[in-house]
JSON list of C-alpha atoms in Angstrom, two decimals:
[
{"chain": "A", "resi": 205, "resn": "MET", "atom": "CA", "xyz": [55.31, -117.56, 56.43]},
{"chain": "A", "resi": 206, "resn": "PHE", "atom": "CA", "xyz": [53.28, -120.80, 56.40]},
{"chain": "A", "resi": 207, "resn": "THR", "atom": "CA", "xyz": [49.82, -119.04, 56.97]},
{"chain": "A", "resi": 208, "resn": "ALA", "atom": "CA", "xyz": [50.55, -116.57, 54.06]},
{"chain": "A", "resi": 209, "resn": "THR", "atom": "CA", "xyz": [50.87, -119.39, 51.49]},
{"chain": "A", "resi": 210, "resn": "LEU", "atom": "CA", "xyz": [47.88, -121.34, 52.68]},
{"chain": "A", "resi": 211, "resn": "PRO", "atom": "CA", "xyz": [45.09, -119.22, 51.07]},
{"chain": "A", "resi": 212, "resn": "ARG", "atom": "CA", "xyz": [46.83, -119.28, 47.89]},
{"chain": "A", "resi": 213, "resn": "THR", "atom": "CA", "xyz": [47.26, -122.98, 47.96]},
{"chain": "A", "resi": 214, "resn": "ARG", "atom": "CA", "xyz": [43.58, -123.32, 48.91]},
{"chain": "A", "resi": 215, "resn": "THR", "atom": "CA", "xyz": [42.79, -121.16, 46.02]},
{"chain": "A", "resi": 216, "resn": "TRP", "atom": "CA", "xyz": [44.82, -123.32, 43.47]},
{"chain": "A", "resi": 217, "resn": "LEU", "atom": "CA", "xyz": [42.98, -126.24, 44.69]},
{"chain": "A", "resi": 218, "resn": "ALA", "atom": "CA", "xyz": [39.72, -125.00, 44.27]},
{"chain": "A", "resi": 219, "resn": "ILE", "atom": "CA", "xyz": [40.42, -123.99, 40.85]},
{"chain": "A", "resi": 220, "resn": "ALA", "atom": "CA", "xyz": [41.73, -127.54, 39.95]},
{"chain": "A", "resi": 221, "resn": "VAL", "atom": "CA", "xyz": [38.77, -129.06, 41.45]},
{"chain": "A", "resi": 222, "resn": "ALA", "atom": "CA", "xyz": [36.49, -126.78, 39.55]},
{"chain": "A", "resi": 223, "resn": "ALA", "atom": "CA", "xyz": [38.31, -127.48, 36.18]},
{"chain": "A", "resi": 224, "resn": "VAL", "atom": "CA", "xyz": [38.04, -131.01, 36.62]},
{"chain": "A", "resi": 225, "resn": "ALA", "atom": "CA", "xyz": [34.12, -130.82, 37.46]},
{"chain": "A", "resi": 226, "resn": "LEU", "atom": "CA", "xyz": [33.95, -128.89, 34.24]},
{"chain": "A", "resi": 227, "resn": "VAL", "atom": "CA", "xyz": [35.81, -131.47, 31.91]},
{"chain": "A", "resi": 228, "resn": "SER", "atom": "CA", "xyz": [34.23, -134.41, 33.31]},
{"chain": "A", "resi": 229, "resn": "CYS", "atom": "CA", "xyz": [30.65, -133.21, 33.87]},
{"chain": "A", "resi": 230, "resn": "GLY", "atom": "CA", "xyz": [29.00, -135.87, 31.77]},
{"chain": "A", "resi": 231, "resn": "GLY", "atom": "CA", "xyz": [26.61, -138.04, 33.22]},
{"chain": "A", "resi": 232, "resn": "PRO", "atom": "CA", "xyz": [27.45, -141.45, 34.92]},
{"chain": "A", "resi": 233, "resn": "ASP", "atom": "CA", "xyz": [27.00, -143.41, 31.53]},
{"chain": "A", "resi": 234, "resn": "GLU", "atom": "CA", "xyz": [28.92, -140.72, 29.48]},
{"chain": "A", "resi": 235, "resn": "PRO", "atom": "CA", "xyz": [32.30, -140.77, 29.00]},
{"chain": "A", "resi": 236, "resn": "ALA", "atom": "CA", "xyz": [34.45, -137.76, 30.33]},
{"chain": "A", "resi": 237, "resn": "GLN", "atom": "CA", "xyz": [35.26, -134.97, 27.80]},
{"chain": "A", "resi": 238, "resn": "LEU", "atom": "CA", "xyz": [38.82, -133.26, 28.09]},
{"chain": "A", "resi": 239, "resn": "ALA", "atom": "CA", "xyz": [39.25, -129.97, 26.59]},
{"chain": "A", "resi": 240, "resn": "PHE", "atom": "CA", "xyz": [42.46, -129.13, 24.66]},
{"chain": "A", "resi": 241, "resn": "ILE", "atom": "CA", "xyz": [43.70, -125.80, 23.79]},
{"chain": "A", "resi": 242, "resn": "ALA", "atom": "CA", "xyz": [44.85, -125.80, 19.98]},
{"chain": "A", "resi": 243, "resn": "GLU", "atom": "CA", "xyz": [48.29, -124.31, 19.31]},
{"chain": "A", "resi": 244, "resn": "PRO", "atom": "CA", "xyz": [48.47, -121.82, 16.49]},
{"chain": "A", "resi": 245, "resn": "GLN", "atom": "CA", "xyz": [49.07, -123.89, 13.20]},
{"chain": "A", "resi": 246, "resn": "ASP", "atom": "CA", "xyz": [48.65, -121.54, 10.25]},
{"chain": "A", "resi": 247, "resn": "TYR", "atom": "CA", "xyz": [48.74, -118.05, 8.85]},
{"chain": "A", "resi": 248, "resn": "GLY", "atom": "CA", "xyz": [45.76, -116.18, 10.55]},
{"chain": "A", "resi": 249, "resn": "ASP", "atom": "CA", "xyz": [45.88, -118.15, 13.78]},
{"chain": "A", "resi": 250, "resn": "ASP", "atom": "CA", "xyz": [47.86, -116.03, 15.95]},
{"chain": "A", "resi": 251, "resn": "ILE", "atom": "CA", "xyz": [48.36, -112.25, 15.47]},
{"chain": "A", "resi": 252, "resn": "MET", "atom": "CA", "xyz": [52.00, -112.08, 16.99]},
{"chain": "A", "resi": 253, "resn": "LEU", "atom": "CA", "xyz": [53.23, -115.11, 14.70]},
{"chain": "A", "resi": 254, "resn": "ASP", "atom": "CA", "xyz": [51.48, -113.41, 11.85]},
{"chain": "A", "resi": 255, "resn": "LEU", "atom": "CA", "xyz": [53.41, -110.40, 12.09]},
{"chain": "A", "resi": 256, "resn": "TYR", "atom": "CA", "xyz": [56.83, -112.42, 12.30]},
{"chain": "A", "resi": 257, "resn": "TRP", "atom": "CA", "xyz": [55.53, -114.31, 9.26]},
{"chain": "A", "resi": 258, "resn": "GLU", "atom": "CA", "xyz": [55.03, -110.79, 7.22]},
{"chain": "A", "resi": 259, "resn": "ALA", "atom": "CA", "xyz": [58.18, -109.58, 8.20]},
{"chain": "A", "resi": 260, "resn": "CYS", "atom": "CA", "xyz": [59.84, -112.98, 7.28]},
{"chain": "A", "resi": 261, "resn": "GLU", "atom": "CA", "xyz": [58.29, -112.66, 4.04]},
{"chain": "A", "resi": 262, "resn": "SER", "atom": "CA", "xyz": [59.58, -109.05, 3.47]},
{"chain": "A", "resi": 263, "resn": "ALA", "atom": "CA", "xyz": [63.04, -110.66, 3.58]},
{"chain": "A", "resi": 264, "resn": "SER", "atom": "CA", "xyz": [63.97, -109.95, 7.37]},
{"chain": "A", "resi": 265, "resn": "GLY", "atom": "CA", "xyz": [66.10, -113.10, 8.15]},
{"chain": "A", "resi": 266, "resn": "LEU", "atom": "CA", "xyz": [66.08, -112.06, 11.80]},
{"chain": "A", "resi": 267, "resn": "ALA", "atom": "CA", "xyz": [62.00, -112.47, 11.80]},
{"chain": "A", "resi": 268, "resn": "CYS", "atom": "CA", "xyz": [62.22, -115.68, 10.19]},
{"chain": "A", "resi": 269, "resn": "ASP", "atom": "CA", "xyz": [64.79, -116.94, 12.60]},
{"chain": "A", "resi": 270, "resn": "THR", "atom": "CA", "xyz": [62.54, -115.64, 15.28]},
{"chain": "A", "resi": 271, "resn": "LEU", "atom": "CA", "xyz": [59.66, -117.29, 14.00]},
{"chain": "A", "resi": 272, "resn": "TRP", "atom": "CA", "xyz": [61.32, -120.65, 13.64]},
{"chain": "A", "resi": 273, "resn": "ARG", "atom": "CA", "xyz": [62.08, -120.26, 17.44]},
{"chain": "A", "resi": 274, "resn": "ILE", "atom": "CA", "xyz": [58.85, -119.52, 18.69]},
{"chain": "A", "resi": 275, "resn": "ALA", "atom": "CA", "xyz": [56.66, -121.32, 16.41]},
{"chain": "A", "resi": 276, "resn": "PRO", "atom": "CA", "xyz": [54.81, -124.72, 17.48]},
{"chain": "A", "resi": 277, "resn": "VAL", "atom": "CA", "xyz": [56.59, -127.67, 16.27]},
{"chain": "A", "resi": 278, "resn": "GLY", "atom": "CA", "xyz": [55.18, -128.89, 12.97]},
{"chain": "A", "resi": 279, "resn": "SER", "atom": "CA", "xyz": [52.90, -125.95, 12.43]},
{"chain": "A", "resi": 280, "resn": "ALA", "atom": "CA", "xyz": [53.08, -124.12, 8.72]},
{"chain": "A", "resi": 281, "resn": "TYR", "atom": "CA", "xyz": [54.67, -121.22, 10.68]},
{"chain": "A", "resi": 282, "resn": "GLU", "atom": "CA", "xyz": [57.61, -123.39, 11.71]},
{"chain": "A", "resi": 283, "resn": "ALA", "atom": "CA", "xyz": [58.05, -124.32, 7.97]},
{"chain": "A", "resi": 284, "resn": "PHE", "atom": "CA", "xyz": [57.62, -121.15, 6.33]},
{"chain": "A", "resi": 285, "resn": "ALA", "atom": "CA", "xyz": [60.24, -119.86, 8.68]},
{"chain": "A", "resi": 286, "resn": "ALA", "atom": "CA", "xyz": [62.56, -122.66, 8.16]},
{"chain": "A", "resi": 287, "resn": "ASN", "atom": "CA", "xyz": [62.19, -121.98, 4.31]},
{"chain": "A", "resi": 288, "resn": "CYS", "atom": "CA", "xyz": [63.22, -118.79, 5.12]},
{"chain": "A", "resi": 289, "resn": "GLY", "atom": "CA", "xyz": [59.92, -117.05, 3.81]},
{"chain": "A", "resi": 290, "resn": "GLY", "atom": "CA", "xyz": [60.31, -119.03, 0.52]},
{"chain": "A", "resi": 291, "resn": "ARG", "atom": "CA", "xyz": [63.73, -118.16, -0.16]},
{"chain": "A", "resi": 292, "resn": "GLY", "atom": "CA", "xyz": [65.20, -121.60, 0.52]},
{"chain": "A", "resi": 293, "resn": "PRO", "atom": "CA", "xyz": [65.94, -123.51, 3.67]},
{"chain": "A", "resi": 294, "resn": "ALA", "atom": "CA", "xyz": [69.03, -122.37, 5.68]},
{"chain": "A", "resi": 295, "resn": "LEU", "atom": "CA", "xyz": [70.62, -123.06, 9.00]},
{"chain": "A", "resi": 296, "resn": "SER", "atom": "CA", "xyz": [70.03, -119.26, 9.78]},
{"chain": "A", "resi": 297, "resn": "CYS", "atom": "CA", "xyz": [68.07, -116.68, 7.54]},
{"chain": "A", "resi": 298, "resn": "GLU", "atom": "CA", "xyz": [69.90, -114.00, 8.98]},
{"chain": "A", "resi": 299, "resn": "PRO", "atom": "CA", "xyz": [73.12, -113.09, 7.13]},
{"chain": "A", "resi": 300, "resn": "ALA", "atom": "CA", "xyz": [76.42, -113.53, 8.52]},
{"chain": "A", "resi": 301, "resn": "PRO", "atom": "CA", "xyz": [78.78, -110.62, 9.14]},
{"chain": "A", "resi": 302, "resn": "ALA", "atom": "CA", "xyz": [80.86, -109.87, 6.13]},
{"chain": "A", "resi": 303, "resn": "VAL", "atom": "CA", "xyz": [84.30, -111.06, 6.39]},
{"chain": "A", "resi": 304, "resn": "GLY", "atom": "CA", "xyz": [86.64, -108.70, 8.03]},
{"chain": "A", "resi": 305, "resn": "SER", "atom": "CA", "xyz": [83.70, -106.57, 9.40]},
{"chain": "A", "resi": 306, "resn": "SER", "atom": "CA", "xyz": [83.48, -106.05, 13.35]},
{"chain": "A", "resi": 307, "resn": "LEU", "atom": "CA", "xyz": [80.49, -107.45, 15.29]},
{"chain": "A", "resi": 308, "resn": "PRO", "atom": "CA", "xyz": [78.79, -104.36, 16.94]},
{"chain": "A", "resi": 309, "resn": "ASN", "atom": "CA", "xyz": [79.43, -103.88, 20.66]},
{"chain": "A", "resi": 310, "resn": "ARG", "atom": "CA", "xyz": [76.03, -103.86, 22.21]},
{"chain": "A", "resi": 311, "resn": "LEU", "atom": "CA", "xyz": [77.43, -102.96, 25.53]},
{"chain": "A", "resi": 312, "resn": "GLU", "atom": "CA", "xyz": [78.31, -99.54, 24.90]}
]
């Protein structure tokens, strides 16, 4: 079992070394440059988040709540969802079940 994981460990080590070499390949007098992957911040930056944005804008409370949960913190996506797509801030954009109504049984 140990021999089966050894090649995979070496592969990851080689990838890590290559990544460090790519990031810090400046000359001895040049500071190392770090590469950061930017998170999507605004409409148009991420296709999936844009689809949730559009559904939220079309008054889908569930889409707004989902967008708020998956959007990067501090992004325009998060702010838009927290405002229920322009309908005003709420703890949840999905309407609560009416009083006296039963919740659907999802186990059937």
